[in-house]
PDB file of C-alpha atoms in Angstrom:
ATOM      1  CA  UNK A  26     -71.480 -67.697 -85.509  1.00 51.00           C
ATOM      2  CA  UNK A  27     -70.200 -70.981 -84.073  1.00 48.00           C
ATOM      3  CA  UNK A  28     -66.807 -69.374 -83.462  1.00 48.00           C
ATOM      4  CA  UNK A  29     -68.391 -66.459 -81.613  1.00 51.00           C
ATOM      5  CA  UNK A  30     -70.497 -68.788 -79.454  1.00 45.00           C
ATOM      6  CA  UNK A  31     -67.488 -70.995 -78.700  1.00 45.00           C
ATOM      7  CA  UNK A  32     -65.335 -67.967 -77.876  1.00 48.00           C
ATOM      8  CA  UNK A  33     -68.065 -66.592 -75.623  1.00 47.00           C
ATOM      9  CA  UNK A  34     -68.394 -69.945 -73.852  1.00 50.00           C
ATOM     10  CA  UNK A  35     -64.637 -70.159 -73.254  1.00 52.00           C
ATOM     11  CA  UNK A  36     -64.508 -66.552 -72.096  1.00 47.00           C
ATOM     12  CA  UNK A  37     -67.371 -67.077 -69.624  1.00 46.00           C
ATOM     13  CA  UNK A  38     -65.757 -70.277 -68.340  1.00 53.00           C
ATOM     14  CA  UNK A  39     -62.524 -68.450 -67.619  1.00 51.00           C
ATOM     15  CA  UNK A  40     -64.229 -65.570 -65.811  1.00 54.00           C
ATOM     16  CA  UNK A  41     -66.513 -67.722 -63.712  1.00 57.00           C
ATOM     17  CA  UNK A  42     -63.967 -70.321 -62.657  1.00 57.00           C
ATOM     18  CA  UNK A  43     -63.152 -70.125 -58.997  1.00 56.00           C
ATOM     19  CA  UNK A  44     -59.777 -71.001 -57.513  1.00 55.00           C
ATOM     20  CA  UNK A  45     -60.527 -73.382 -54.657  1.00 55.00           C
ATOM     21  CA  UNK A  46     -56.851 -74.004 -53.905  1.00 56.00           C
ATOM     22  CA  UNK A  47     -56.024 -73.898 -50.219  1.00 58.00           C
ATOM     23  CA  UNK A  48     -53.041 -71.569 -49.843  1.00 68.00           C
ATOM     24  CA  UNK A  49     -52.165 -72.768 -46.339  1.00 74.00           C
ATOM     25  CA  UNK A  50     -49.094 -74.891 -45.748  1.00 75.00           C
ATOM     26  CA  UNK A  51     -49.781 -78.588 -45.254  1.00 79.00           C
ATOM     27  CA  UNK A  52     -47.664 -79.140 -42.139  1.00 79.00           C
ATOM     28  CA  UNK A  53     -47.836 -82.919 -42.511  1.00 75.00           C
ATOM     29  CA  UNK A  54     -45.735 -82.682 -45.674  1.00 74.00           C
ATOM     30  CA  UNK A  55     -42.775 -80.791 -44.256  1.00 71.00           C
ATOM     31  CA  UNK A  56     -40.306 -81.132 -41.429  1.00 69.00           C
ATOM     32  CA  UNK A  57     -39.741 -77.746 -39.854  1.00 74.00           C
ATOM     33  CA  UNK A  58     -37.079 -77.081 -37.286  1.00 78.00           C
ATOM     34  CA  UNK A  59     -35.410 -73.962 -35.981  1.00 84.00           C
ATOM     35  CA  UNK A  60     -31.932 -73.044 -37.179  1.00 92.00           C
ATOM     36  CA  UNK A  61     -28.917 -74.140 -35.165  1.00 96.00           C
ATOM     37  CA  UNK A  62     -26.048 -72.228 -33.676  1.00 98.00           C
ATOM     38  CA  UNK A  63     -22.722 -74.043 -33.816  1.00 98.00           C
ATOM     39  CA  UNK A  64     -19.908 -73.235 -31.422  1.00 99.00           C
ATOM     40  CA  UNK A  65     -16.329 -74.027 -32.355  1.00 98.00           C
ATOM     41  CA  UNK A  66     -13.849 -73.902 -29.480  1.00 99.00           C
ATOM     42  CA  UNK A  67     -10.258 -73.283 -30.580  1.00 98.00           C
ATOM     43  CA  UNK A  68      -6.914 -72.385 -29.040  1.00 98.00           C
ATOM     44  CA  UNK A  69      -4.747 -69.431 -30.105  1.00 98.00           C
ATOM     45  CA  UNK A  70      -3.343 -71.518 -32.983  1.00 98.00           C
ATOM     46  CA  UNK A  71      -6.802 -72.408 -34.325  1.00 97.00           C
ATOM     47  CA  UNK A  72      -6.739 -76.016 -33.080  1.00 98.00           C
ATOM     48  CA  UNK A  73     -10.187 -77.393 -32.228  1.00 98.00           C
ATOM     49  CA  UNK A  74     -10.214 -78.048 -28.465  1.00 98.00           C
ATOM     50  CA  UNK A  75     -12.779 -80.832 -28.710  1.00 98.00           C
ATOM     51  CA  UNK A  76     -10.922 -82.590 -31.494  1.00 97.00           C
ATOM     52  CA  UNK A  77      -7.646 -82.533 -29.539  1.00 98.00           C
ATOM     53  CA  UNK A  78      -9.569 -83.680 -26.432  1.00 97.00           C
ATOM     54  CA  UNK A  79      -8.844 -80.658 -24.264  1.00 98.00           C
ATOM     55  CA  UNK A  80     -12.609 -80.998 -23.764  1.00 98.00           C
ATOM     56  CA  UNK A  81     -14.185 -84.454 -24.012  1.00 98.00           C
ATOM     57  CA  UNK A  82     -17.206 -84.418 -26.345  1.00 98.00           C
ATOM     58  CA  UNK A  83     -19.236 -86.918 -24.302  1.00 97.00           C
ATOM     59  CA  UNK A  84     -18.770 -84.863 -21.121  1.00 98.00           C
ATOM     60  CA  UNK A  85     -20.062 -81.587 -22.563  1.00 99.00           C
ATOM     61  CA  UNK A  86     -23.634 -80.770 -21.538  1.00 99.00           C
ATOM     62  CA  UNK A  87     -25.819 -77.679 -21.698  1.00 99.00           C
ATOM     63  CA  UNK A  88     -28.447 -76.513 -19.240  1.00 98.00           C
ATOM     64  CA  UNK A  89     -31.251 -74.265 -20.422  1.00 98.00           C
ATOM     65  CA  UNK A  90     -34.362 -73.310 -18.440  1.00 96.00           C
ATOM     66  CA  UNK A  91     -33.736 -76.156 -15.996  1.00 95.00           C
ATOM     67  CA  UNK A  92     -33.276 -78.815 -18.686  1.00 97.00           C
ATOM     68  CA  UNK A  93     -30.048 -80.725 -19.209  1.00 98.00           C
ATOM     69  CA  UNK A  94     -29.160 -81.203 -22.863  1.00 98.00           C
ATOM     70  CA  UNK A  95     -26.699 -83.990 -23.619  1.00 97.00           C
ATOM     71  CA  UNK A  96     -25.014 -85.165 -26.823  1.00 97.00           C
ATOM     72  CA  UNK A  97     -24.524 -81.600 -28.012  1.00 98.00           C
ATOM     73  CA  UNK A  98     -21.304 -82.361 -29.909  1.00 98.00           C
ATOM     74  CA  UNK A  99     -21.462 -83.959 -33.341  1.00 90.00           C
ATOM     75  CA  UNK A 100     -18.742 -86.570 -33.718  1.00 87.00           C
ATOM     76  CA  UNK A 101     -19.605 -88.237 -37.027  1.00 87.00           C
ATOM     77  CA  UNK A 102     -20.908 -85.426 -39.229  1.00 90.00           C
ATOM     78  CA  UNK A 103     -17.908 -84.080 -41.182  1.00 90.00           C
ATOM     79  CA  UNK A 104     -19.071 -80.470 -41.699  1.00 91.00           C
ATOM     80  CA  UNK A 105     -19.902 -79.958 -37.992  1.00 94.00           C
ATOM     81  CA  UNK A 106     -17.670 -82.549 -36.367  1.00 95.00           C
ATOM     82  CA  UNK A 107     -16.407 -81.435 -32.940  1.00 97.00           C
ATOM     83  CA  UNK A 108     -18.706 -78.390 -32.790  1.00 98.00           C
ATOM     84  CA  UNK A 109     -21.250 -77.780 -30.036  1.00 99.00           C
ATOM     85  CA  UNK A 110     -24.709 -77.551 -31.636  1.00 98.00           C
ATOM     86  CA  UNK A 111     -27.787 -75.894 -30.136  1.00 98.00           C
ATOM     87  CA  UNK A 112     -31.188 -75.033 -31.597  1.00 95.00           C
ATOM     88  CA  UNK A 113     -31.979 -71.340 -31.743  1.00 94.00           C
ATOM     89  CA  UNK A 114     -34.918 -71.483 -29.375  1.00 90.00           C
ATOM     90  CA  UNK A 115     -36.223 -69.893 -26.237  1.00 93.00           C
ATOM     91  CA  UNK A 116     -38.311 -66.758 -25.945  1.00 94.00           C
ATOM     92  CA  UNK A 117     -38.114 -63.067 -26.815  1.00 95.00           C
ATOM     93  CA  UNK A 118     -35.236 -61.330 -25.074  1.00 98.00           C
ATOM     94  CA  UNK A 119     -32.197 -62.882 -23.415  1.00 98.00           C
ATOM     95  CA  UNK A 120     -31.880 -66.668 -23.280  1.00 98.00           C
ATOM     96  CA  UNK A 121     -28.986 -68.080 -21.252  1.00 98.00           C
ATOM     97  CA  UNK A 122     -27.382 -71.438 -21.987  1.00 99.00           C
ATOM     98  CA  UNK A 123     -24.866 -72.811 -19.481  1.00 99.00           C
ATOM     99  CA  UNK A 124     -22.304 -74.877 -21.373  1.00 99.00           C
ATOM    100  CA  UNK A 125     -20.602 -77.342 -19.041  1.00 99.00           C
ATOM    101  CA  UNK A 126     -17.281 -78.142 -20.697  1.00 99.00           C
ATOM    102  CA  UNK A 127     -15.983 -80.153 -17.737  1.00 97.00           C
ATOM    103  CA  UNK A 128     -16.717 -80.621 -14.054  1.00 95.00           C
ATOM    104  CA  UNK A 129     -14.768 -77.443 -13.305  1.00 97.00           C
ATOM    105  CA  UNK A 130     -15.515 -75.225 -16.298  1.00 98.00           C
ATOM    106  CA  UNK A 131     -18.823 -73.717 -17.388  1.00 99.00           C
ATOM    107  CA  UNK A 132     -19.209 -71.117 -20.113  1.00 99.00           C
ATOM    108  CA  UNK A 133     -22.263 -68.937 -20.634  1.00 99.00           C
ATOM    109  CA  UNK A 134     -23.891 -68.321 -24.019  1.00 99.00           C
ATOM    110  CA  UNK A 135     -26.614 -65.674 -24.149  1.00 99.00           C
ATOM    111  CA  UNK A 136     -28.809 -65.297 -27.212  1.00 98.00           C
ATOM    112  CA  UNK A 137     -30.973 -62.200 -27.454  1.00 98.00           C
ATOM    113  CA  UNK A 138     -33.904 -63.215 -29.649  1.00 97.00           C
ATOM    114  CA  UNK A 139     -36.869 -61.577 -31.319  1.00 96.00           C
ATOM    115  CA  UNK A 140     -39.815 -63.484 -32.745  1.00 91.00           C
ATOM    116  CA  UNK A 141     -39.717 -63.689 -36.530  1.00 84.00           C
ATOM    117  CA  UNK A 142     -42.635 -65.905 -37.586  1.00 75.00           C
ATOM    118  CA  UNK A 143     -44.719 -68.933 -36.703  1.00 77.00           C
ATOM    119  CA  UNK A 144     -45.046 -71.715 -39.260  1.00 77.00           C
ATOM    120  CA  UNK A 145     -46.919 -74.932 -38.453  1.00 80.00           C
ATOM    121  CA  UNK A 146     -46.899 -74.077 -34.730  1.00 76.00           C
ATOM    122  CA  UNK A 147     -43.105 -73.612 -34.741  1.00 77.00           C
ATOM    123  CA  UNK A 148     -41.892 -70.165 -33.687  1.00 80.00           C
ATOM    124  CA  UNK A 149     -38.778 -68.963 -35.440  1.00 84.00           C
ATOM    125  CA  UNK A 150     -36.498 -66.383 -33.887  1.00 90.00           C
ATOM    126  CA  UNK A 151     -33.961 -63.888 -35.134  1.00 91.00           C
ATOM    127  CA  UNK A 152     -30.749 -63.581 -33.148  1.00 96.00           C
ATOM    128  CA  UNK A 153     -30.260 -59.909 -32.302  1.00 96.00           C
ATOM    129  CA  UNK A 154     -27.088 -60.362 -30.264  1.00 98.00           C
ATOM    130  CA  UNK A 155     -24.901 -63.212 -29.076  1.00 98.00           C
ATOM    131  CA  UNK A 156     -22.592 -63.066 -26.091  1.00 99.00           C
ATOM    132  CA  UNK A 157     -20.238 -65.782 -24.907  1.00 99.00           C
ATOM    133  CA  UNK A 158     -18.839 -65.367 -21.407  1.00 99.00           C
ATOM    134  CA  UNK A 159     -19.968 -61.740 -21.498  1.00 98.00           C
ATOM    135  CA  UNK A 160     -18.249 -60.864 -24.800  1.00 98.00           C
ATOM    136  CA  UNK A 161     -20.326 -59.935 -27.847  1.00 98.00           C
ATOM    137  CA  UNK A 162     -19.717 -62.399 -30.679  1.00 98.00           C
ATOM    138  CA  UNK A 163     -19.937 -62.023 -34.432  1.00 97.00           C
ATOM    139  CA  UNK A 164     -22.276 -64.567 -35.992  1.00 97.00           C
ATOM    140  CA  UNK A 165     -21.170 -66.160 -39.233  1.00 97.00           C
ATOM    141  CA  UNK A 166     -23.628 -67.629 -41.722  1.00 96.00           C
ATOM    142  CA  UNK A 167     -23.119 -71.383 -41.742  1.00 96.00           C
ATOM    143  CA  UNK A 168     -25.273 -72.849 -44.534  1.00 92.00           C
ATOM    144  CA  UNK A 169     -28.425 -71.193 -43.193  1.00 90.00           C
ATOM    145  CA  UNK A 170     -27.429 -71.788 -39.581  1.00 95.00           C
ATOM    146  CA  UNK A 171     -25.079 -69.760 -37.377  1.00 97.00           C
ATOM    147  CA  UNK A 172     -21.469 -70.275 -36.284  1.00 98.00           C
ATOM    148  CA  UNK A 173     -19.369 -68.629 -33.614  1.00 98.00           C
ATOM    149  CA  UNK A 174     -15.723 -69.421 -33.039  1.00 98.00           C
ATOM    150  CA  UNK A 175     -14.470 -69.011 -29.485  1.00 99.00           C
ATOM    151  CA  UNK A 176     -10.752 -68.740 -28.776  1.00 98.00           C
ATOM    152  CA  UNK A 177      -9.861 -70.036 -25.323  1.00 96.00           C
TER     153      UNK A 177
END
C-alpha cells in the first residue's frame, strides 16, 4: 500500500509540475552582430592590391546613407588581413556602398537584401544579390560571413 501511495504521489507531482522557464533569449548574455562581407581586391595574377599598396589601406573609406565609414581594412588580423570589411546592414532592397579606394577611384557595391529575422532588436538580412561596379558577384561562404574577390 505504501508503494502505491508513493507511486501515486510521484505521478501526481510529475503531472502537476509547471515549467516556468522563460524561453526568451536573454539579450544581456550574448553579443549579436550582423555578418560581414569581405572584399578582396586582386590583380590578374591574384596579388592582393591592398597588400602590395596599389591601394593604401588607411586611405580607403566607404560612404553609406550619408555616413563615412573609415578603418574598413583589417591590417593585423591574419585571416582577413588586407580585405575590406563591411557589416551586412541596411534595409530591404538595394543598398549602395561607395568604396573610395583613392582620391580618383570609387567603386560601387550594391547589396540586395531581404529581412531574415530580428533577435534582441538586431535585424538580420539575407543577401539576395551582390553587384560590384555593376557586375553580379558570386558570394563565397567565409566562416559564416561572406567573401567576394574582385579582379581589377
